[in-house]
mmCIF file of C-alpha atoms in Angstrom:
data_model
loop_
_atom_site.group_PDB
_atom_site.id
_atom_site.type_symbol
_atom_site.label_atom_id
_atom_site.label_comp_id
_atom_site.label_asym_id
_atom_site.label_seq_id
_atom_site.Cartn_x
_atom_site.Cartn_y
_atom_site.Cartn_z
ATOM 1 C CA MET C 149 0.000 0.000 0.000
ATOM 2 C CA SER C 150 1.374 3.420 -0.925
ATOM 3 C CA TRP C 151 1.026 6.671 0.990
ATOM 4 C CA ARG C 152 1.320 10.293 -0.025
ATOM 5 C CA ILE C 153 2.992 12.290 2.765
ATOM 6 C CA ARG C 154 3.738 15.970 3.283
ATOM 7 C CA VAL C 155 6.698 16.851 5.509
ATOM 8 C CA VAL C 156 7.544 20.369 6.703
ATOM 9 C CA HIS C 157 10.844 20.554 8.601
ATOM 10 C CA THR C 158 11.715 23.963 10.086
ATOM 11 C CA THR C 159 14.935 24.781 11.909
ATOM 12 C CA GLY C 160 15.372 28.162 13.583
ATOM 13 C CA TYR C 161 18.609 29.658 14.922
ATOM 14 C CA VAL C 162 18.791 32.725 17.180
ATOM 15 C CA TYR C 163 22.211 34.279 17.871
ATOM 16 C CA ASP C 164 22.968 36.543 20.813
ATOM 17 C CA ALA C 165 25.138 38.771 18.585
ATOM 18 C CA PRO C 166 25.037 39.474 14.835
ATOM 19 C CA VAL C 167 26.477 36.830 12.534
ATOM 20 C CA THR C 168 28.378 38.531 9.741
ATOM 21 C CA ARG C 169 28.765 35.551 7.401
ATOM 22 C CA SER C 170 27.521 31.974 7.311
ATOM 23 C CA PHE C 171 27.956 29.046 4.934
ATOM 24 C CA ASN C 172 25.450 26.201 5.152
ATOM 25 C CA GLU C 173 24.355 22.849 3.738
ATOM 26 C CA ALA C 174 20.847 21.422 4.097
ATOM 27 C CA ARG C 175 19.957 17.792 3.513
ATOM 28 C CA LEU C 176 16.173 18.149 3.520
ATOM 29 C CA THR C 177 15.257 16.726 0.106
ATOM 30 C CA PRO C 178 13.770 13.194 0.116
ATOM 31 C CA ARG C 179 15.338 10.553 -2.084
ATOM 32 C CA ALA C 180 13.780 9.580 -5.388
ATOM 33 C CA ASP C 181 14.253 5.840 -5.768
ATOM 34 C CA SER C 182 12.384 2.578 -6.290
ATOM 35 C CA ARG C 183 10.459 3.058 -3.033
ATOM 36 C CA GLN C 184 9.800 6.802 -3.178
ATOM 37 C CA ASN C 185 8.513 9.325 -5.699
ATOM 38 C CA VAL C 186 9.190 12.966 -4.827
ATOM 39 C CA ILE C 187 6.316 15.113 -6.062
ATOM 40 C CA LEU C 188 7.392 18.417 -4.529
ATOM 41 C CA ASN C 189 10.371 19.742 -2.619
ATOM 42 C CA ARG C 190 11.641 23.201 -1.798
ATOM 43 C CA VAL C 191 14.112 24.537 0.731
ATOM 44 C CA GLU C 192 13.578 28.154 1.813
ATOM 45 C CA THR C 193 15.415 30.456 4.199
ATOM 46 C CA VAL C 194 14.661 33.612 6.182
ATOM 47 C CA PRO C 195 16.527 35.880 5.500
ATOM 48 C CA SER C 196 16.252 34.827 1.875
ATOM 49 C CA THR C 197 19.385 33.508 0.201
ATOM 50 C CA ARG C 198 20.577 32.360 -3.183
ATOM 51 C CA SER C 199 21.108 28.623 -3.099
ATOM 52 C CA TYR C 200 22.287 25.865 -5.373
ATOM 53 C CA ARG C 201 21.813 22.118 -5.281
ATOM 54 C CA TYR C 202 24.142 19.226 -5.828
ATOM 55 C CA THR C 203 24.231 15.507 -5.092
ATOM 56 C CA ASP C 204 26.875 14.453 -2.609
ATOM 57 C CA TYR C 205 29.174 11.439 -2.813
ATOM 58 C CA TRP C 206 26.609 9.154 -1.153
ATOM 59 C CA GLY C 207 23.734 10.186 -3.454
ATOM 60 C CA THR C 208 21.979 12.624 -1.101
ATOM 61 C CA ALA C 209 20.573 15.891 -2.481
ATOM 62 C CA VAL C 210 22.178 18.926 -0.808
ATOM 63 C CA THR C 211 20.965 22.537 -0.842
ATOM 64 C CA ALA C 212 23.901 24.869 -0.198
ATOM 65 C CA PHE C 213 23.476 28.550 0.655
ATOM 66 C CA ASP C 214 25.391 31.364 2.311
ATOM 67 C CA LEU C 215 24.650 34.716 3.929
ATOM 68 C CA HIS C 216 26.974 37.716 3.834
ATOM 69 C CA ALA C 217 24.792 40.308 5.576
ATOM 70 C CA PRO C 218 24.670 40.657 9.377
ATOM 71 C CA HIS C 219 21.811 38.640 10.902
ATOM 72 C CA THR C 220 20.739 37.535 14.372
ATOM 73 C CA GLU C 221 18.244 34.873 13.244
ATOM 74 C CA LEU C 222 18.154 32.214 10.547
ATOM 75 C CA GLU C 223 15.239 29.959 9.655
ATOM 76 C CA VAL C 224 15.523 27.055 7.221
ATOM 77 C CA THR C 225 12.408 25.206 6.045
ATOM 78 C CA GLY C 226 12.270 22.099 3.889
ATOM 79 C CA SER C 227 8.813 21.292 2.475
ATOM 80 C CA SER C 228 8.158 18.048 0.601
ATOM 81 C CA VAL C 229 5.383 15.876 -0.756
ATOM 82 C CA VAL C 230 6.420 12.264 -1.308
ATOM 83 C CA GLU C 231 4.717 9.043 -2.381
ATOM 84 C CA THR C 232 6.121 6.099 -0.435
ATOM 85 C CA GLU C 233 5.846 2.322 -0.522
ATOM 86 C CA PRO C 234 7.182 -0.455 1.702
ATOM 87 C CA PHE C 235 10.426 -2.165 0.759
ATOM 88 C CA GLY C 236 9.855 -5.412 -1.048
ATOM 89 C CA ASP C 237 11.000 -8.764 0.281
ATOM 90 C CA PRO C 238 14.814 -9.050 0.450
ATOM 91 C CA GLY C 239 14.431 -11.494 -2.421
ATOM 92 C CA GLU C 240 17.031 -14.053 -3.427
ATOM 93 C CA GLU C 241 19.862 -13.449 -0.997
ATOM 94 C CA LEU C 242 23.518 -14.324 -1.219
ATOM 95 C CA ASP C 243 24.882 -16.940 1.152
ATOM 96 C CA TRP C 244 27.629 -16.085 3.636
ATOM 97 C CA ALA C 245 30.440 -17.301 1.380
ATOM 98 C CA ALA C 246 29.329 -15.114 -1.519
ATOM 99 C CA LEU C 247 28.627 -12.139 0.739
ATOM 100 C CA ARG C 248 32.126 -12.312 2.210
ATOM 101 C CA SER C 249 33.892 -12.726 -1.125
ATOM 102 C CA SER C 250 36.697 -10.361 -2.076
ATOM 103 C CA GLN C 251 34.572 -8.887 -4.870
ATOM 104 C CA ILE C 252 31.784 -7.868 -2.475
ATOM 105 C CA ALA C 253 34.263 -6.656 0.130
ATOM 106 C CA ASP C 254 35.914 -4.420 -2.459
ATOM 107 C CA ARG C 255 32.635 -3.163 -3.912
ATOM 108 C CA PHE C 256 31.166 -2.194 -0.535
ATOM 109 C CA ASP C 257 34.357 -1.394 1.348
ATOM 110 C CA GLU C 258 33.034 1.927 2.694
ATOM 111 C CA MET C 259 29.851 0.315 4.008
ATOM 112 C CA LEU C 260 31.841 -2.380 5.825
ATOM 113 C CA ALA C 261 34.574 -0.279 7.424
ATOM 114 C CA PRO C 262 34.354 1.065 10.989
ATOM 115 C CA THR C 263 33.762 4.784 11.573
ATOM 116 C CA THR C 264 33.850 7.130 14.540
ATOM 117 C CA TYR C 265 30.154 6.483 15.225
ATOM 118 C CA VAL C 266 30.289 2.798 14.237
ATOM 119 C CA PRO C 267 33.561 1.469 15.707
ATOM 120 C CA ARG C 268 34.660 -2.097 16.167
ATOM 121 C CA ASP C 269 33.977 -3.656 19.559
ATOM 122 C CA ARG C 270 34.926 -7.143 20.780
ATOM 123 C CA LYS C 271 31.804 -7.736 22.858
ATOM 124 C CA LEU C 272 29.513 -6.697 20.040
ATOM 125 C CA ALA C 273 31.568 -8.742 17.571
ATOM 126 C CA ALA C 274 30.786 -11.840 19.647
ATOM 127 C CA VAL C 275 27.059 -11.085 19.442
ATOM 128 C CA ALA C 276 27.334 -10.611 15.676
ATOM 129 C CA GLU C 277 29.264 -13.860 15.285
ATOM 130 C CA ARG C 278 26.480 -15.788 16.994
ATOM 131 C CA PHE C 279 23.864 -14.424 14.598
ATOM 132 C CA ALA C 280 26.046 -15.211 11.579
ATOM 133 C CA ARG C 281 26.660 -18.756 12.824
ATOM 134 C CA GLU C 282 22.973 -19.560 13.348
ATOM 135 C CA LEU C 283 21.103 -17.591 10.681
ATOM 136 C CA SER C 284 21.087 -16.666 6.999
ATOM 137 C CA PRO C 285 22.262 -13.109 6.129
ATOM 138 C CA ALA C 286 18.738 -11.656 5.812
ATOM 139 C CA GLN C 287 17.613 -13.374 9.003
ATOM 140 C CA ALA C 288 20.718 -12.061 10.753
ATOM 141 C CA VAL C 289 19.857 -8.487 9.744
ATOM 142 C CA VAL C 290 16.451 -8.746 11.394
ATOM 143 C CA ALA C 291 17.847 -10.572 14.430
ATOM 144 C CA ALA C 292 20.515 -7.894 14.952
ATOM 145 C CA ALA C 293 17.948 -5.093 14.740
ATOM 146 C CA GLN C 294 15.617 -6.936 17.131
ATOM 147 C CA TRP C 295 18.496 -7.495 19.563
ATOM 148 C CA VAL C 296 19.263 -3.763 19.561
ATOM 149 C CA HIS C 297 15.583 -2.952 20.051
ATOM 150 C CA ASP C 298 15.370 -5.317 23.030
ATOM 151 C CA THR C 299 18.726 -4.317 24.553
ATOM 152 C CA MET C 300 18.353 -0.539 24.444
ATOM 153 C CA ASP C 301 15.928 1.775 26.236
ATOM 154 C CA TYR C 302 14.645 4.669 24.157
ATOM 155 C CA ILE C 303 15.275 7.725 26.338
ATOM 156 C CA PRO C 304 15.655 11.143 24.625
ATOM 157 C CA GLY C 305 18.343 13.395 26.010
ATOM 158 C CA THR C 306 20.658 10.674 27.288
ATOM 159 C CA THR C 307 22.912 10.843 24.209
ATOM 160 C CA SER C 308 23.896 13.537 21.701
ATOM 161 C CA VAL C 309 24.652 13.658 17.988
ATOM 162 C CA HIS C 310 28.296 13.023 18.926
ATOM 163 C CA THR C 311 27.666 9.741 20.797
ATOM 164 C CA SER C 312 29.098 6.581 19.235
ATOM 165 C CA ALA C 313 27.320 3.246 19.123
ATOM 166 C CA VAL C 314 29.644 1.757 21.736
ATOM 167 C CA GLN C 315 29.088 4.675 24.110
ATOM 168 C CA ALA C 316 25.303 4.351 23.779
ATOM 169 C CA TYR C 317 25.517 0.579 24.267
ATOM 170 C CA ALA C 318 27.506 1.055 27.472
ATOM 171 C CA GLU C 319 24.572 3.002 28.915
ATOM 172 C CA ARG C 320 21.918 0.829 27.216
ATOM 173 C CA GLU C 321 20.074 4.079 26.423
ATOM 174 C CA GLY C 322 19.663 6.287 23.406
ATOM 175 C CA VAL C 323 17.510 7.413 20.496
ATOM 176 C CA CYS C 324 16.992 6.323 16.898
ATOM 177 C CA GLN C 325 20.452 7.491 15.827
ATOM 178 C CA ASP C 326 22.034 5.244 18.468
ATOM 179 C CA TYR C 327 19.820 2.281 17.565
ATOM 180 C CA ALA C 328 20.868 2.608 13.927
ATOM 181 C CA HIS C 329 24.575 2.974 14.732
ATOM 182 C CA LEU C 330 24.533 -0.023 17.084
ATOM 183 C CA THR C 331 22.793 -2.173 14.475
ATOM 184 C CA LEU C 332 25.429 -1.142 11.927
ATOM 185 C CA VAL C 333 28.203 -2.307 14.282
ATOM 186 C CA LEU C 334 26.633 -5.765 14.345
ATOM 187 C CA LEU C 335 25.933 -5.964 10.613
ATOM 188 C CA ARG C 336 29.377 -4.794 9.550
ATOM 189 C CA GLY C 337 30.857 -7.169 12.108
ATOM 190 C CA MET C 338 29.133 -9.996 10.239
ATOM 191 C CA GLY C 339 30.409 -8.762 6.877
ATOM 192 C CA ILE C 340 27.032 -7.445 5.716
ATOM 193 C CA PRO C 341 27.305 -4.140 3.799
ATOM 194 C CA SER C 342 25.034 -1.697 5.588
ATOM 195 C CA ARG C 343 24.319 2.016 5.677
ATOM 196 C CA TYR C 344 22.748 4.670 7.865
ATOM 197 C CA VAL C 345 19.524 6.269 6.631
ATOM 198 C CA SER C 346 18.108 9.591 7.788
ATOM 199 C CA GLY C 347 14.547 10.710 7.192
ATOM 200 C CA TYR C 348 11.149 10.923 8.840
ATOM 201 C CA LEU C 349 8.552 8.539 10.227
ATOM 202 C CA HIS C 350 4.825 9.131 10.445
ATOM 203 C CA PRO C 351 4.064 7.881 13.969
ATOM 204 C CA ASN C 352 0.602 6.469 13.192
ATOM 205 C CA PRO C 353 0.210 3.405 10.933
ATOM 206 C CA VAL C 354 -3.529 4.152 10.577
ATOM 207 C CA ALA C 355 -3.117 7.904 10.160
ATOM 208 C CA GLU C 356 -6.130 10.053 9.367
ATOM 209 C CA ILE C 357 -5.975 11.599 5.908
ATOM 210 C CA GLY C 358 -5.211 15.315 6.044
ATOM 211 C CA ALA C 359 -4.495 15.497 9.780
ATOM 212 C CA PRO C 360 -1.065 17.041 10.512
ATOM 213 C CA VAL C 361 0.851 15.623 13.467
ATOM 214 C CA ALA C 362 4.067 16.563 15.226
ATOM 215 C CA GLY C 363 6.923 14.517 13.874
ATOM 216 C CA GLN C 364 10.670 14.364 14.155
ATOM 217 C CA SER C 365 13.713 13.322 12.215
ATOM 218 C CA HIS C 366 14.263 9.580 12.276
ATOM 219 C CA ALA C 367 17.021 7.097 11.462
ATOM 220 C CA TRP C 368 17.182 3.443 10.456
ATOM 221 C CA ILE C 369 19.432 1.113 8.461
ATOM 222 C CA GLU C 370 19.605 -0.474 5.045
ATOM 223 C CA ALA C 371 21.456 -3.734 4.489
ATOM 224 C CA TRP C 372 22.722 -5.334 1.291
ATOM 225 C CA THR C 373 22.228 -9.095 1.053
ATOM 226 C CA GLY C 374 21.968 -9.175 -2.739
ATOM 227 C CA LEU C 375 20.027 -5.897 -2.925
ATOM 228 C CA TRP C 376 19.406 -2.999 -0.546
ATOM 229 C CA TRP C 377 16.472 -3.210 1.858
ATOM 230 C CA GLY C 378 15.597 -1.430 5.072
ATOM 231 C CA TYR C 379 14.780 -2.186 8.693
ATOM 232 C CA ASP C 380 13.926 0.152 11.567
ATOM 233 C CA PRO C 381 15.536 -1.110 14.802
ATOM 234 C CA THR C 382 14.021 1.638 16.954
ATOM 235 C CA ASN C 383 10.512 0.364 16.242
ATOM 236 C CA ASN C 384 11.501 -3.204 15.325
ATOM 237 C CA ILE C 385 9.660 -3.043 11.989
ATOM 238 C CA ALA C 386 10.524 -3.324 8.319
ATOM 239 C CA VAL C 387 10.760 0.022 6.558
ATOM 240 C CA ASN C 388 7.319 0.753 5.143
ATOM 241 C CA GLU C 389 5.122 3.509 3.721
ATOM 242 C CA GLN C 390 5.367 5.506 6.974
ATOM 243 C CA HIS C 391 9.097 6.086 6.387
ATOM 244 C CA VAL C 392 10.369 8.967 4.248
ATOM 245 C CA SER C 393 14.094 8.604 3.532
ATOM 246 C CA VAL C 394 16.289 11.640 2.885
ATOM 247 C CA GLY C 395 19.961 10.730 3.137
ATOM 248 C CA VAL C 396 22.226 7.681 3.216
ATOM 249 C CA GLY C 397 25.815 7.319 4.336
ATOM 250 C CA ARG C 398 28.224 5.455 6.554
ATOM 251 C CA ASP C 399 26.793 7.054 9.704
ATOM 252 C CA TYR C 400 25.150 10.239 10.988
ATOM 253 C CA ALA C 401 28.179 12.362 10.075
ATOM 254 C CA ASP C 402 27.380 11.858 6.364
ATOM 255 C CA VAL C 403 23.724 12.955 6.590
ATOM 256 C CA PRO C 404 23.091 15.779 9.122
ATOM 257 C CA PRO C 405 19.942 17.753 8.177
ATOM 258 C CA LEU C 406 21.830 21.033 8.541
ATOM 259 C CA LYS C 407 25.463 21.907 9.011
ATOM 260 C CA GLY C 408 27.522 25.012 8.468
ATOM 261 C CA ILE C 409 30.007 27.506 9.752
ATOM 262 C CA PHE C 410 29.604 31.169 10.677
ATOM 263 C CA SER C 411 31.679 34.116 11.815
ATOM 264 C CA GLY C 412 30.601 36.647 14.406
ATOM 265 C CA GLY C 413 27.720 35.954 16.733
ATOM 266 C CA GLY C 414 27.980 34.066 19.995
ATOM 267 C CA SER C 415 25.915 31.387 21.648
ATOM 268 C CA THR C 416 23.043 29.951 19.649
ATOM 269 C CA ASP C 417 19.493 28.921 20.502
ATOM 270 C CA LEU C 418 18.080 26.203 18.269
ATOM 271 C CA GLU C 419 14.499 25.124 17.622
ATOM 272 C CA VAL C 420 13.408 22.311 15.331
ATOM 273 C CA VAL C 421 9.793 21.656 14.355
ATOM 274 C CA VAL C 422 8.664 18.822 12.072
ATOM 275 C CA GLU C 423 5.076 18.531 10.862
ATOM 276 C CA ILE C 424 4.050 15.428 8.934
ATOM 277 C CA THR C 425 0.703 14.796 7.221
ATOM 278 C CA ARG C 426 -0.682 11.820 5.388
ATOM 279 C CA LEU C 427 -2.383 13.208 2.271
ATOM 280 C CA ALA C 428 -3.531 9.953 0.678
#
């Protein structure tokens, strides 16, 4: 079953002194792929800016803009309408021998290597080894995500965007970013190419048509076992029509919704508001 979803993501910055120049990148444009059809997308700023778009190394659409006039506030809004569908069945999967071949290792090297957010860890490697020993690759993906879901407690505010998977696991607490990173540690430990996905999730599987609800940015994983397919460890569900994907990469560092640098100014107040509506 397909959905049509509108997402409005607004980020507001307030500076306690004028910013004289700022250079920014926004990753607020949903992906157009086999699961999603982007009907409308625009990224707007207040004050208004001249922007340009490009596709980054990982295939994510980026809106870049800069400001060269003094300002004490900046608001960035991404508005999108997207048609979504669930991922199909993982299909005919490779066995472990084929998945761990030198050809696959070379092809997906960047999605198998450790990162700052997804480091190697001996204890987690032992968990991954057990899944790989007992299950097929696709079954191991689901089992790893379910293990993370059962092991972690979802508690906002206990971690930050700079927390690694191992740090979150040590506390057994975190949010969707941590759940995704921890699942990636297990999958890459098994030799399964896997990537971090940023986007949005409509919280209601039986959402009323036309009723806007408060949403938030979300994160999940995609694994390659012969083709790419997605699973959401935070909610322990397969990626479906409620999910709107925006960016993919090795970890969160490759897909932040907004990042930039500025000169002048001082401390910054930040407010993020996401509104999501099922349209059909």
